Amino acid sequence: MSNVMKILGIETSCDETAAAVVENGVKVLSNVIASSVDLHAKTGGVVPEVAAREHIRQITPVVDQAMEEANVGWDDIDAIAVTHAPGLVASLLIGINTAQTLSYIYKKPLIPIHHIAGHIYANFLERDEKPAFPILVLTVSGGHNELVLLKGHYQFEVIGETLDDAAGEAFDKVARLLGLGFPGGPAIAKAAEKGNSKAIDFPRPMLDEKNKYNFSFSGLKTAVRTHITDITEGRDNDPGLQDNTINDIAASFQAAVIDVLSDKLVSAAREFGVKEVYLAGGVSANQLLRQTVSDKLKGKILLIYPKQLIYCTDNAAMIAGAAYFCPRKVDFRKIEAHSQFPLET
Ligand code: KG4
Ligand code: ZN
């Protein structure tokens, strides 16, 4: 057997139908993503049934395209990887069912991958350097917000998590309050560029000693809502918020979230004595987060984030990549879907 391993990855946990072929966990041969985000923008958030219907329409052409762009046939594929948790169950099932069927027909091992493990392994895509374990990872997506110690390949220890909203969820909810559309993260970041981050002193919930590596963003979201109500209350012909007010709120909110994320990440990195820090999940696309963490690490600890923006948000290359390092191969009949499932070793 050659030492080249090609894995087909499938990801359908939310509103992206994605398939990719990745060699040895690192080399991306194809990475196809069909997003139904435009449909969800109309409703200001993902509607599970709409997402599931779109997956059904897209999954077969997306897999075909991933195989074609990678220039491979089924004989070249060594295994099939699929996201099994966490996510919208109806959406997950479409990816899982497709992977099961392909695994059965083409007699390929099936590797179930945790979505957040995928996000973590997005940091390895297109990367030549060897990792220096242990690594501290900040996972910041729409549904997840954790501090994870990666002690070795596929050895995760969750040292902190959000007690309520995830950072991406907070971005999405505040964007909705500001009328900035969905998804909120990129919209807030764009508005913030034109705003003053010191205009409003929003709370920075650092929590007590017991929760020093946990997060909480729902109070911050409430503070933004109260601030908006204070401005608009009592207006007769409510003209809404002015653009410069929106930009200032976006910038001040973003600064508060990023202060908390970066402070906790950097102090945990020092406490655990890691040499490398990774950012993972949709919010890792945020330029200010990257810059702030990098400034606070002062060059003493290496900061890594996915090589391309498309590897930050949901994609299947990260699932195929993680599968290469994942020790688990299962009988395709035994795979399960979970809306919530802890990141496990
Ligand atoms: O990882 P992801 O694509 O999906 C989940 O697993 O949830 O993350 C999506 C989240 C959304 O909440 C979106 O608003 C946020 O990532 N996001 C950002 C940025 N780009 C995406 N948040 C802040 N700044 C960004 N540039
Ligand atoms: Zn994700």
Short mmCIF file of C-alpha atoms and ligand atoms in Angstrom, two decimals:
data_model
loop_
_atom_site.label_atom_id
_atom_site.label_comp_id
_atom_site.label_asym_id
_atom_site.label_seq_id
_atom_site.Cartn_x
_atom_site.Cartn_y
_atom_site.Cartn_z
CA MET A 1 0.00 0.00 0.00
CA SER A 2 1.28 3.43 -0.86
CA ASN A 3 1.78 5.96 1.90
CA VAL A 4 -0.55 8.37 0.15
CA MET A 5 -4.04 8.34 1.61
CA LYS A 6 -6.88 10.12 -0.14
CA ILE A 7 -10.04 10.75 1.86
CA LEU A 8 -13.38 12.03 0.59
CA GLY A 9 -14.97 14.31 3.20
CA ILE A 10 -18.65 15.24 3.43
CA GLU A 11 -20.05 18.05 5.59
CA THR A 12 -23.75 18.97 5.91
CA SER A 13 -24.14 19.99 9.56
CA CYS A 14 -25.69 23.40 8.93
CA ASP A 15 -26.39 25.34 5.73
CA GLU A 16 -23.33 24.39 3.67
CA THR A 17 -23.42 21.28 1.49
CA ALA A 18 -19.75 20.45 1.12
CA ALA A 19 -17.49 17.71 -0.24
CA ALA A 20 -13.71 17.61 -0.60
CA VAL A 21 -10.85 15.26 -1.34
CA VAL A 22 -7.75 15.66 0.84
CA GLU A 23 -4.46 13.77 0.69
CA ASN A 24 -2.71 12.82 3.96
CA GLY A 25 -4.70 15.35 5.99
CA VAL A 26 -2.91 18.27 4.41
CA LYS A 27 -3.06 18.50 0.62
CA VAL A 28 -6.43 19.77 -0.61
CA LEU A 29 -7.21 18.23 -4.01
CA SER A 30 -10.73 19.72 -4.14
CA ASN A 31 -13.02 21.65 -1.82
CA VAL A 32 -16.56 22.20 -3.10
CA ILE A 33 -19.12 24.20 -1.12
CA ALA A 34 -22.74 24.94 -2.06
CA SER A 35 -24.25 27.29 0.48
CA SER A 36 -27.92 28.01 1.08
CA VAL A 37 -26.97 31.14 3.04
CA ASP A 38 -28.84 33.42 0.60
CA LEU A 39 -32.09 31.62 1.41
CA HIS A 40 -31.42 32.00 5.15
CA ALA A 41 -30.46 35.67 4.83
CA LYS A 42 -34.12 36.35 4.00
CA THR A 43 -35.23 34.86 7.33
CA GLY A 44 -32.31 36.27 9.34
CA GLY A 45 -31.09 32.82 10.38
CA VAL A 46 -30.89 29.20 9.30
CA VAL A 47 -34.28 27.49 8.96
CA PRO A 48 -33.52 23.78 9.55
CA GLU A 49 -36.07 22.42 7.09
CA VAL A 50 -34.95 24.76 4.33
CA ALA A 51 -31.33 23.75 4.95
CA ALA A 52 -32.22 20.03 4.79
CA ARG A 53 -34.13 20.43 1.52
CA GLU A 54 -31.19 22.23 -0.03
CA HIS A 55 -28.77 19.51 1.09
CA ILE A 56 -30.91 16.91 -0.69
CA ARG A 57 -30.73 18.94 -3.89
CA GLN A 58 -27.03 19.66 -3.68
CA ILE A 59 -25.33 16.63 -2.15
CA THR A 60 -24.95 14.43 -5.23
CA PRO A 61 -23.69 17.15 -7.60
CA VAL A 62 -21.36 18.47 -4.90
CA VAL A 63 -19.79 15.04 -4.29
CA ASP A 64 -19.47 14.46 -8.06
CA GLN A 65 -17.79 17.83 -8.47
CA ALA A 66 -15.37 17.19 -5.60
CA MET A 67 -14.29 13.89 -7.22
CA GLU A 68 -13.99 15.50 -10.63
CA GLU A 69 -12.01 18.53 -9.48
CA ALA A 70 -9.65 16.27 -7.53
CA ASN A 71 -9.28 14.21 -10.69
CA VAL A 72 -9.89 10.94 -8.85
CA GLY A 73 -12.05 7.87 -9.31
CA TRP A 74 -13.48 5.65 -6.56
CA ASP A 75 -10.48 3.32 -6.78
CA ASP A 76 -8.27 6.20 -5.65
CA ILE A 77 -10.31 6.92 -2.51
CA ASP A 78 -9.09 5.18 0.67
CA ALA A 79 -11.86 6.23 3.05
CA ILE A 80 -14.96 8.38 3.39
CA ALA A 81 -15.32 10.87 6.26
CA VAL A 82 -18.53 12.54 7.32
CA THR A 83 -19.59 15.00 10.00
CA HIS A 84 -21.84 13.13 12.44
CA ALA A 85 -22.18 15.74 15.21
CA PRO A 86 -22.99 18.34 16.31
CA GLY A 87 -25.42 20.10 14.00
CA LEU A 88 -28.98 20.22 12.70
CA VAL A 89 -30.00 16.57 12.78
CA ALA A 90 -32.00 16.59 9.53
CA SER A 91 -29.03 18.21 7.79
CA LEU A 92 -26.49 15.83 9.31
CA LEU A 93 -28.54 12.80 8.26
CA ILE A 94 -28.31 13.72 4.59
CA GLY A 95 -24.53 13.78 4.69
CA ILE A 96 -24.39 10.64 6.80
CA ASN A 97 -26.78 8.75 4.55
CA THR A 98 -24.84 9.72 1.47
CA ALA A 99 -21.57 8.66 3.09
CA GLN A 100 -23.07 5.35 4.25
CA THR A 101 -24.36 4.58 0.78
CA LEU A 102 -21.04 5.39 -0.88
CA SER A 103 -19.18 3.41 1.76
CA TYR A 104 -21.44 0.41 1.12
CA ILE A 105 -21.28 0.56 -2.66
CA TYR A 106 -17.56 1.21 -2.97
CA LYS A 107 -16.47 -0.77 0.12
CA LYS A 108 -14.64 2.09 1.78
CA PRO A 109 -14.10 2.54 5.51
CA LEU A 110 -16.30 5.23 7.01
CA ILE A 111 -14.91 7.75 9.50
CA PRO A 112 -17.39 9.82 11.56
CA ILE A 113 -15.94 13.23 12.42
CA HIS A 114 -16.97 15.71 15.09
CA HIS A 115 -17.58 19.08 13.43
CA ILE A 116 -15.36 20.95 15.89
CA ALA A 117 -12.54 18.43 15.42
CA GLY A 118 -12.88 19.31 11.73
CA HIS A 119 -12.55 23.03 12.48
CA ILE A 120 -9.46 22.34 14.61
CA TYR A 121 -7.87 20.29 11.83
CA ALA A 122 -8.55 23.06 9.29
CA ASN A 123 -5.35 24.51 10.76
CA PHE A 124 -3.35 21.63 9.25
CA LEU A 125 -4.62 22.07 5.69
CA GLU A 126 -1.86 23.17 3.29
CA ARG A 127 0.59 23.31 6.17
CA ASP A 128 4.06 21.75 5.86
CA GLU A 129 5.45 22.40 9.35
CA LYS A 130 5.09 19.75 12.02
CA PRO A 131 2.88 20.72 14.99
CA ALA A 132 4.46 21.15 18.45
CA PHE A 133 2.10 19.55 20.99
CA PRO A 134 0.48 20.46 23.31
CA ILE A 135 -1.42 23.12 21.36
CA LEU A 136 -4.11 25.40 22.72
CA VAL A 137 -7.08 25.92 20.38
CA LEU A 138 -9.78 28.57 20.60
CA THR A 139 -12.84 27.22 18.79
CA VAL A 140 -15.21 30.04 17.89
CA SER A 141 -18.11 29.24 15.59
CA GLY A 142 -21.85 29.85 15.46
CA GLY A 143 -22.59 26.96 17.79
CA HIS A 144 -19.32 26.40 19.65
CA ASN A 145 -16.98 28.36 21.81
CA GLU A 146 -14.35 26.36 23.61
CA LEU A 147 -10.74 26.35 24.75
CA VAL A 148 -9.32 22.98 23.79
CA LEU A 149 -5.94 21.56 24.70
CA LEU A 150 -4.75 19.37 21.84
CA LYS A 151 -2.26 17.12 23.61
CA GLY A 152 -1.40 15.03 20.59
CA HIS A 153 -3.23 14.10 17.39
CA TYR A 154 -6.88 13.57 18.24
CA GLN A 155 -6.33 13.96 21.98
CA PHE A 156 -8.64 16.74 23.03
CA GLU A 157 -9.13 18.17 26.50
CA VAL A 158 -11.79 20.86 26.79
CA ILE A 159 -10.53 23.33 29.42
CA GLY A 160 -13.24 25.97 28.97
CA GLU A 161 -16.50 26.58 27.14
CA THR A 162 -19.33 29.06 26.83
CA LEU A 163 -22.00 28.97 29.49
CA ASP A 164 -24.58 30.46 27.11
CA ASP A 165 -24.06 31.93 23.61
CA ALA A 166 -21.10 31.11 21.38
CA ALA A 167 -19.11 34.08 20.02
CA GLY A 168 -20.44 33.61 16.46
CA GLU A 169 -23.99 33.39 17.79
CA ALA A 170 -23.46 36.68 19.65
CA PHE A 171 -22.22 38.28 16.40
CA ASP A 172 -25.30 36.96 14.57
CA LYS A 173 -27.76 38.15 17.24
CA VAL A 174 -26.23 41.63 17.55
CA ALA A 175 -26.14 41.98 13.76
CA ARG A 176 -29.84 41.23 13.74
CA LEU A 177 -30.47 43.91 16.40
CA LEU A 178 -28.55 46.36 14.23
CA GLY A 179 -30.35 45.31 11.04
CA LEU A 180 -27.08 44.18 9.45
CA GLY A 181 -28.29 40.88 8.03
CA PHE A 182 -27.11 37.29 8.23
CA PRO A 183 -24.50 35.93 8.80
CA GLY A 184 -23.66 38.58 11.36
CA GLY A 185 -19.92 38.08 11.85
CA PRO A 186 -18.67 39.49 8.54
CA ALA A 187 -21.37 42.21 8.58
CA ILE A 188 -20.37 43.42 12.07
CA ALA A 189 -16.67 43.32 11.17
CA LYS A 190 -17.35 45.45 8.08
CA ALA A 191 -19.49 48.03 9.93
CA ALA A 192 -16.90 48.11 12.75
CA GLU A 193 -14.18 49.25 10.34
CA LYS A 194 -15.97 52.59 10.06
CA GLY A 195 -16.89 52.84 13.76
CA ASN A 196 -15.20 53.88 16.99
CA SER A 197 -14.52 50.86 19.21
CA LYS A 198 -14.26 53.11 22.28
CA ALA A 199 -17.61 54.84 21.71
CA ILE A 200 -19.48 52.56 24.12
CA ASP A 201 -17.95 50.73 27.06
CA PHE A 202 -19.77 47.40 26.79
CA PRO A 203 -19.15 44.84 29.57
CA ARG A 204 -16.29 42.37 29.22
CA PRO A 205 -17.56 39.31 31.09
CA MET A 206 -14.42 37.64 32.45
CA LEU A 207 -16.28 35.63 35.16
CA ASP A 208 -14.91 34.40 38.48
CA GLU A 209 -11.82 32.29 39.17
CA LYS A 210 -13.78 29.03 38.90
CA ASN A 211 -14.91 30.02 35.41
CA LYS A 212 -11.71 31.67 34.33
CA TYR A 213 -11.58 29.75 31.04
CA ASN A 214 -15.31 29.71 30.43
CA PHE A 215 -17.17 32.33 28.41
CA SER A 216 -20.53 34.08 28.60
CA PHE A 217 -21.83 36.40 25.91
CA SER A 218 -25.56 36.66 26.56
CA GLY A 219 -25.11 39.57 29.03
CA LEU A 220 -23.15 41.49 26.43
CA LYS A 221 -25.89 40.91 23.86
CA THR A 222 -28.45 42.22 26.39
CA ALA A 223 -26.25 45.29 27.03
CA VAL A 224 -26.30 46.03 23.28
CA ARG A 225 -30.07 45.61 23.16
CA THR A 226 -30.55 47.96 26.16
CA HIS A 227 -28.24 50.51 24.58
CA ILE A 228 -30.26 50.45 21.35
CA THR A 229 -33.56 50.72 23.23
CA ASP A 230 -32.22 53.71 25.19
CA ILE A 231 -31.47 55.48 21.93
CA THR A 232 -34.69 54.68 20.08
CA GLU A 233 -37.21 54.75 22.96
CA GLY A 234 -39.77 57.53 22.89
CA ARG A 235 -39.20 58.43 19.27
CA ASP A 236 -42.48 59.11 17.52
CA ASN A 237 -41.57 58.60 13.91
CA ASP A 238 -38.78 56.14 14.59
CA PRO A 239 -36.16 56.72 11.89
CA GLY A 240 -34.08 53.76 13.18
CA LEU A 241 -30.42 53.96 13.99
CA GLN A 242 -28.12 56.23 12.02
CA ASP A 243 -25.24 54.61 10.16
CA ASN A 244 -22.54 56.11 12.35
CA THR A 245 -24.35 54.90 15.49
CA ILE A 246 -24.59 51.39 14.01
CA ASN A 247 -20.89 51.44 13.16
CA ASP A 248 -19.94 52.57 16.67
CA ILE A 249 -22.09 49.90 18.32
CA ALA A 250 -20.65 47.23 15.97
CA ALA A 251 -17.07 48.34 16.70
CA SER A 252 -17.60 48.58 20.47
CA PHE A 253 -19.36 45.20 20.60
CA GLN A 254 -16.69 43.50 18.48
CA ALA A 255 -13.94 44.98 20.70
CA ALA A 256 -15.64 43.61 23.84
CA VAL A 257 -15.99 40.07 22.41
CA ILE A 258 -12.44 40.03 21.14
CA ASP A 259 -10.99 41.35 24.40
CA VAL A 260 -12.58 38.48 26.29
CA LEU A 261 -11.66 35.79 23.75
CA SER A 262 -8.06 36.93 23.39
CA ASP A 263 -7.43 37.52 27.12
CA LYS A 264 -8.64 34.07 28.11
CA LEU A 265 -6.85 32.37 25.24
CA VAL A 266 -3.54 34.04 25.97
CA SER A 267 -3.62 33.52 29.74
CA ALA A 268 -4.52 29.83 29.25
CA ALA A 269 -1.71 29.49 26.68
CA ARG A 270 0.75 30.80 29.29
CA GLU A 271 -0.65 28.66 32.10
CA PHE A 272 -0.48 25.47 30.02
CA GLY A 273 2.94 26.36 28.62
CA VAL A 274 2.02 25.75 24.98
CA LYS A 275 4.23 26.76 22.08
CA GLU A 276 1.41 27.05 19.56
CA VAL A 277 -2.06 28.59 19.61
CA TYR A 278 -4.67 27.83 16.94
CA LEU A 279 -7.89 29.63 16.02
CA ALA A 280 -10.74 27.50 14.68
CA GLY A 281 -14.32 28.01 13.45
CA GLY A 282 -16.11 30.77 11.56
CA VAL A 283 -15.06 33.61 13.88
CA SER A 284 -11.39 32.74 13.23
CA ALA A 285 -11.92 34.59 9.94
CA ASN A 286 -12.11 37.81 11.97
CA GLN A 287 -9.04 39.95 11.25
CA LEU A 288 -9.23 41.89 14.52
CA LEU A 289 -9.30 38.66 16.52
CA ARG A 290 -6.17 37.44 14.72
CA GLN A 291 -4.38 40.75 15.18
CA THR A 292 -5.31 41.11 18.86
CA VAL A 293 -4.27 37.56 19.75
CA SER A 294 -1.03 37.99 17.85
CA ASP A 295 -0.28 41.28 19.69
CA LYS A 296 -1.00 39.74 23.09
CA LEU A 297 1.21 36.69 22.39
CA LYS A 298 4.08 39.11 21.67
CA GLY A 299 5.79 36.67 19.32
CA LYS A 300 6.58 34.28 22.20
CA ILE A 301 3.97 31.72 21.20
CA LEU A 302 3.25 30.85 17.57
CA LEU A 303 -0.23 31.86 16.34
CA ILE A 304 -1.74 29.72 13.60
CA TYR A 305 -5.07 30.06 11.83
CA PRO A 306 -6.41 28.36 8.72
CA LYS A 307 -4.44 29.22 5.58
CA GLN A 308 -7.52 30.35 3.67
CA LEU A 309 -10.73 32.07 4.73
CA ILE A 310 -12.80 29.25 3.22
CA TYR A 311 -11.15 26.84 5.67
CA CYS A 312 -12.38 28.96 8.62
CA THR A 313 -16.09 28.61 7.92
CA ASP A 314 -17.83 25.31 7.25
CA ASN A 315 -16.19 23.17 4.58
CA ALA A 316 -15.48 19.49 3.91
CA ALA A 317 -11.70 19.71 3.46
CA MET A 318 -11.44 20.09 7.24
CA ILE A 319 -13.52 16.92 7.71
CA ALA A 320 -11.40 14.90 5.26
CA GLY A 321 -8.28 16.39 6.88
CA ALA A 322 -9.32 15.47 10.43
CA ALA A 323 -10.19 11.95 9.31
CA TYR A 324 -6.60 11.26 8.30
CA PHE A 325 -5.50 11.85 11.91
CA CYS A 326 -8.57 10.23 13.50
CA PRO A 327 -7.94 6.71 14.78
CA ARG A 328 -11.61 5.74 14.49
CA LYS A 329 -12.93 3.77 11.52
CA VAL A 330 -16.42 2.34 11.91
CA ASP A 331 -18.77 -0.10 10.30
CA PHE A 332 -21.01 2.11 8.18
CA ARG A 333 -24.08 0.58 9.83
CA LYS A 334 -23.08 1.85 13.25
CA ILE A 335 -22.81 5.55 12.63
CA GLU A 336 -25.10 7.93 14.54
CA ALA A 337 -26.13 11.58 14.20
CA HIS A 338 -26.17 13.91 17.18
CA SER A 339 -27.31 17.50 17.55
CA GLN A 340 -24.99 17.89 20.54
CA PHE A 341 -22.03 15.68 21.24
CA PRO A 342 -18.94 16.49 23.26
CA LEU A 343 -15.60 16.71 21.56
CA GLU A 344 -14.04 13.40 22.56
CA THR A 345 -10.72 11.71 22.11
O1 KG4 B 1 -17.91 27.55 11.73
P1 KG4 B 1 -19.06 28.22 11.09
O2 KG4 B 1 -19.01 28.45 9.61
O3 KG4 B 1 -20.39 27.46 11.41
C1 KG4 B 1 -20.62 26.85 12.64
O4 KG4 B 1 -20.02 25.80 12.89
O5 KG4 B 1 -21.36 27.48 13.44
O6 KG4 B 1 -19.23 29.61 11.86
C2 KG4 B 1 -20.21 30.51 11.51
C3 KG4 B 1 -20.11 31.69 12.43
C4 KG4 B 1 -21.29 32.65 12.26
O7 KG4 B 1 -21.83 32.92 13.53
C5 KG4 B 1 -20.65 33.88 11.63
O8 KG4 B 1 -21.31 35.08 12.01
C6 KG4 B 1 -19.24 33.82 12.18
O9 KG4 B 1 -18.92 32.45 12.17
N1 KG4 B 1 -18.26 34.56 11.35
C7 KG4 B 1 -17.57 35.63 11.79
C8 KG4 B 1 -16.79 36.09 10.70
N2 KG4 B 1 -17.03 35.27 9.64
C9 KG4 B 1 -17.93 34.34 10.07
N3 KG4 B 1 -17.57 36.25 12.99
C10 KG4 B 1 -16.79 37.33 13.13
N4 KG4 B 1 -16.03 37.86 12.13
C11 KG4 B 1 -15.99 37.26 10.92
N5 KG4 B 1 -15.25 37.79 9.95
ZN ZN B 2 -18.66 25.16 11.79
#
